[in-house]
């Protein structure tokens, strides 16, 4: 049924979707700025982490800039309960990276966690649906019980990215799992990569817990 009173709107530009369009309108689907980092070697995400933390491969789907449609999408996903954006983008990006076999076969996906407090406030981890949709396309489990965040860290604006990463490291914990062993090829998934401090802290925590093969994917990368 097409809803005339509350017609579905495009997640990115908020124009009314026409019949047959789902989630994102045809124009946005063509115009959303994709990074195409899956065809660059090394790409800017991988270069960001060079010398900071050992990652196998890393990639982001969309380019995030202030006031662009990607910022709007992430804002809706994070603050307005539009969790399905994650599913939509995960299926889309998952198809792209599975077709080109960007990663070696992934054994499991671990979403970057939010703290219990944040989970209570927001009601969901905004990364989870994207991670689950990627897992479907990459044919592997998505497990959100291995990496946990014990607390939120307040304003880190004045810290350098390595200082920020050190502060953040203390907030994540990782446990061993019967699903994975030390040789498992893990994909760590986040919504937005800006300084890389969160990914660096999570990857270090996973390394310390014995997961050595870490790859990274995010919805967006701040360019
Ligand atoms: Zn649109």
GROMACS .gro file of C-alpha atoms and ligand atoms in nm:
model
  224
    1UNK     CA    1   0.000   0.000   0.000
    2UNK     CA    2   0.125   0.344  -0.085
    3UNK     CA    3   0.079   0.574   0.211
    4UNK     CA    4  -0.068   0.910   0.108
    5UNK     CA    5  -0.085   1.060   0.456
    6UNK     CA    6   0.270   0.974   0.559
    7UNK     CA    7   0.439   0.898   0.229
    8UNK     CA    8   0.781   0.734   0.266
    9UNK     CA    9   1.064   0.983   0.224
   10UNK     CA   10   1.414   0.941   0.088
   11UNK     CA   11   1.653   0.886   0.380
   12UNK     CA   12   1.911   1.112   0.221
   13UNK     CA   13   1.721   1.411   0.073
   14UNK     CA   14   1.372   1.370   0.223
   15UNK     CA   15   1.192   1.397  -0.109
   16UNK     CA   16   0.881   1.178  -0.140
   17UNK     CA   17   0.970   0.836  -0.278
   18UNK     CA   18   0.785   0.728  -0.589
   19UNK     CA   19   0.641   0.383  -0.632
   20UNK     CA   20   0.916   0.127  -0.675
   21UNK     CA   21   1.172   0.335  -0.487
   22UNK     CA   22   1.278   0.206  -0.148
   23UNK     CA   23   1.480   0.382   0.121
   24UNK     CA   24   1.678   0.611  -0.103
   25UNK     CA   25   1.542   0.788  -0.413
   26UNK     CA   26   1.680   0.712  -0.758
   27UNK     CA   27   1.859   1.048  -0.779
   28UNK     CA   28   2.037   1.001  -0.446
   29UNK     CA   29   2.121   0.643  -0.536
   30UNK     CA   30   2.315   0.780  -0.830
   31UNK     CA   31   2.448   1.092  -0.664
   32UNK     CA   32   2.553   0.968  -0.319
   33UNK     CA   33   2.930   1.017  -0.316
   34UNK     CA   34   3.079   0.668  -0.310
   35UNK     CA   35   3.448   0.647  -0.224
   36UNK     CA   36   3.531   0.360  -0.460
   37UNK     CA   37   3.814   0.283  -0.219
   38UNK     CA   38   3.762  -0.086  -0.291
   39UNK     CA   39   3.945  -0.029  -0.620
   40UNK     CA   40   4.237   0.171  -0.472
   41UNK     CA   41   4.541   0.011  -0.319
   42UNK     CA   42   4.628   0.138  -0.066
   43UNK     CA   43   4.322   0.357  -0.022
   44UNK     CA   44   4.291   0.663   0.208
   45UNK     CA   45   4.137   0.458   0.494
   46UNK     CA   46   4.429   0.215   0.485
   47UNK     CA   47   4.675   0.504   0.467
   48UNK     CA   48   4.513   0.663   0.774
   49UNK     CA   49   4.606   0.358   0.984
   50UNK     CA   50   4.953   0.297   0.842
   51UNK     CA   51   5.206   0.293   1.127
   52UNK     CA   52   4.927   0.316   1.387
   53UNK     CA   53   4.767  -0.028   1.397
   54UNK     CA   54   4.812  -0.340   1.186
   55UNK     CA   55   4.509  -0.398   0.967
   56UNK     CA   56   4.478  -0.640   0.678
   57UNK     CA   57   4.247  -0.428   0.464
   58UNK     CA   58   4.019  -0.132   0.524
   59UNK     CA   59   3.746   0.037   0.325
   60UNK     CA   60   3.461   0.289   0.355
   61UNK     CA   61   3.151   0.313   0.140
   62UNK     CA   62   3.062   0.685   0.126
   63UNK     CA   63   3.236   1.021   0.151
   64UNK     CA   64   3.126   1.223   0.452
   65UNK     CA   65   3.143   1.601   0.435
   66UNK     CA   66   2.975   1.869   0.643
   67UNK     CA   67   2.622   1.929   0.515
   68UNK     CA   68   2.632   1.665   0.246
   69UNK     CA   69   2.367   1.396   0.204
   70UNK     CA   70   2.586   1.137   0.373
   71UNK     CA   71   2.598   1.350   0.687
   72UNK     CA   72   2.220   1.368   0.675
   73UNK     CA   73   2.193   0.990   0.633
   74UNK     CA   74   2.419   0.921   0.930
   75UNK     CA   75   2.235   1.176   1.141
   76UNK     CA   76   1.902   1.005   1.067
   77UNK     CA   77   2.055   0.666   1.143
   78UNK     CA   78   2.209   0.777   1.469
   79UNK     CA   79   1.964   1.022   1.619
   80UNK     CA   80   1.625   0.971   1.456
   81UNK     CA   81   1.574   0.599   1.497
   82UNK     CA   82   1.611   0.527   1.125
   83UNK     CA   83   1.788   0.195   1.179
   84UNK     CA   84   1.681   0.059   0.842
   85UNK     CA   85   1.927   0.298   0.675
   86UNK     CA   86   2.200   0.068   0.808
   87UNK     CA   87   2.036  -0.237   0.656
   88UNK     CA   88   1.986  -0.063   0.323
   89UNK     CA   89   2.345   0.061   0.300
   90UNK     CA   90   2.485  -0.269   0.430
   91UNK     CA   91   2.313  -0.471   0.159
   92UNK     CA   92   2.421  -0.223  -0.107
   93UNK     CA   93   2.786  -0.202   0.001
   94UNK     CA   94   2.798  -0.572   0.089
   95UNK     CA   95   2.708  -0.661  -0.269
   96UNK     CA   96   2.985  -0.437  -0.404
   97UNK     CA   97   3.264  -0.571  -0.183
   98UNK     CA   98   3.158  -0.934  -0.206
   99UNK     CA   99   3.144  -0.919  -0.587
  100UNK     CA  100   3.497  -0.779  -0.614
  101UNK     CA  101   3.626  -1.003  -0.331
  102UNK     CA  102   3.784  -0.703  -0.163
  103UNK     CA  103   3.846  -0.899   0.158
  104UNK     CA  104   3.985  -1.248   0.200
  105UNK     CA  105   3.691  -1.465   0.314
  106UNK     CA  106   3.565  -1.310   0.639
  107UNK     CA  107   3.499  -1.548   0.930
  108UNK     CA  108   3.300  -1.302   1.135
  109UNK     CA  109   3.193  -0.942   1.172
  110UNK     CA  110   3.232  -0.743   1.493
  111UNK     CA  111   3.048  -0.410   1.514
  112UNK     CA  112   3.210  -0.124   1.705
  113UNK     CA  113   3.009  -0.126   2.030
  114UNK     CA  114   2.834   0.152   2.217
  115UNK     CA  115   2.823   0.164   2.598
  116UNK     CA  116   2.526   0.026   2.793
  117UNK     CA  117   2.436   0.380   2.889
  118UNK     CA  118   2.429   0.495   2.526
  119UNK     CA  119   2.237   0.184   2.427
  120UNK     CA  120   1.974   0.268   2.685
  121UNK     CA  121   1.947   0.628   2.563
  122UNK     CA  122   1.936   0.547   2.193
  123UNK     CA  123   1.773   0.207   2.208
  124UNK     CA  124   2.009   0.056   1.952
  125UNK     CA  125   2.368   0.044   1.831
  126UNK     CA  126   2.357   0.241   1.506
  127UNK     CA  127   2.628   0.022   1.355
  128UNK     CA  128   2.456  -0.312   1.414
  129UNK     CA  129   2.211  -0.323   1.120
  130UNK     CA  130   2.483  -0.223   0.874
  131UNK     CA  131   2.712  -0.491   1.020
  132UNK     CA  132   2.438  -0.756   1.003
  133UNK     CA  133   2.355  -0.668   0.642
  134UNK     CA  134   2.724  -0.691   0.548
  135UNK     CA  135   2.739  -1.029   0.723
  136UNK     CA  136   2.450  -1.155   0.508
  137UNK     CA  137   2.629  -1.054   0.191
  138UNK     CA  138   2.967  -1.187   0.306
  139UNK     CA  139   2.813  -1.511   0.435
  140UNK     CA  140   2.946  -1.496   0.788
  141UNK     CA  141   2.812  -1.437   1.139
  142UNK     CA  142   2.786  -1.093   1.297
  143UNK     CA  143   2.872  -1.117   1.666
  144UNK     CA  144   2.818  -0.820   1.897
  145UNK     CA  145   2.910  -0.988   2.226
  146UNK     CA  146   3.288  -1.011   2.183
  147UNK     CA  147   3.387  -0.645   2.184
  148UNK     CA  148   3.221  -0.429   2.449
  149UNK     CA  149   3.244  -0.067   2.554
  150UNK     CA  150   3.243  -0.010   2.926
  151UNK     CA  151   3.194   0.365   2.932
  152UNK     CA  152   3.153   0.673   2.717
  153UNK     CA  153   3.440   0.918   2.699
  154UNK     CA  154   3.343   1.282   2.705
  155UNK     CA  155   3.487   1.559   2.491
  156UNK     CA  156   3.818   1.469   2.330
  157UNK     CA  157   3.834   1.767   2.101
  158UNK     CA  158   4.165   1.897   2.232
  159UNK     CA  159   4.347   1.564   2.221
  160UNK     CA  160   4.564   1.447   1.933
  161UNK     CA  161   4.446   1.129   1.763
  162UNK     CA  162   4.708   0.912   1.936
  163UNK     CA  163   4.617   1.060   2.278
  164UNK     CA  164   4.251   1.005   2.196
  165UNK     CA  165   4.318   0.647   2.102
  166UNK     CA  166   4.499   0.587   2.433
  167UNK     CA  167   4.206   0.730   2.630
  168UNK     CA  168   3.964   0.521   2.427
  169UNK     CA  169   4.163   0.198   2.462
  170UNK     CA  170   4.070   0.174   2.829
  171UNK     CA  171   3.700   0.183   2.744
  172UNK     CA  172   3.688  -0.132   2.526
  173UNK     CA  173   3.716  -0.494   2.634
  174UNK     CA  174   3.729  -0.804   2.419
  175UNK     CA  175   3.657  -1.162   2.519
  176UNK     CA  176   3.747  -1.487   2.352
  177UNK     CA  177   3.472  -1.668   2.168
  178UNK     CA  178   3.406  -2.024   2.062
  179UNK     CA  179   3.301  -1.880   1.724
  180UNK     CA  180   3.650  -1.759   1.639
  181UNK     CA  181   4.008  -1.873   1.686
  182UNK     CA  182   4.333  -1.685   1.653
  183UNK     CA  183   4.343  -1.742   1.279
  184UNK     CA  184   3.996  -1.605   1.215
  185UNK     CA  185   3.971  -1.325   0.963
  186UNK     CA  186   3.768  -1.059   1.143
  187UNK     CA  187   3.589  -0.757   0.998
  188UNK     CA  188   3.548  -0.468   1.240
  189UNK     CA  189   3.263  -0.238   1.134
  190UNK     CA  190   3.187   0.125   1.224
  191UNK     CA  191   2.957   0.400   1.098
  192UNK     CA  192   3.201   0.689   1.045
  193UNK     CA  193   3.579   0.706   1.039
  194UNK     CA  194   3.715   1.053   1.115
  195UNK     CA  195   4.045   1.049   1.306
  196UNK     CA  196   4.053   0.669   1.322
  197UNK     CA  197   4.101   0.676   1.701
  198UNK     CA  198   3.801   0.452   1.772
  199UNK     CA  199   3.903   0.190   1.517
  200UNK     CA  200   4.263   0.203   1.641
  201UNK     CA  201   4.150   0.146   2.001
  202UNK     CA  202   3.911  -0.137   1.904
  203UNK     CA  203   4.168  -0.311   1.683
  204UNK     CA  204   4.431  -0.288   1.958
  205UNK     CA  205   4.186  -0.434   2.209
  206UNK     CA  206   4.107  -0.720   1.970
  207UNK     CA  207   4.478  -0.782   1.907
  208UNK     CA  208   4.540  -0.804   2.282
  209UNK     CA  209   4.260  -1.061   2.311
  210UNK     CA  210   4.432  -1.272   2.045
  211UNK     CA  211   4.250  -1.175   1.728
  212UNK     CA  212   4.532  -1.092   1.493
  213UNK     CA  213   4.369  -1.065   1.153
  214UNK     CA  214   4.158  -0.751   1.157
  215UNK     CA  215   3.996  -0.580   0.858
  216UNK     CA  216   3.785  -0.265   0.875
  217UNK     CA  217   3.476  -0.138   0.694
  218UNK     CA  218   3.270   0.172   0.764
  219UNK     CA  219   2.964   0.335   0.617
  220UNK     CA  220   3.146   0.663   0.569
  221UNK     CA  221   3.486   0.831   0.578
  222UNK     CA  222   3.535   1.200   0.649
  223UNK     CA  223   3.722   1.341   0.351
  224LIG    ZN1  224   1.696   1.136  -0.229
   0.00000   0.00000   0.00000
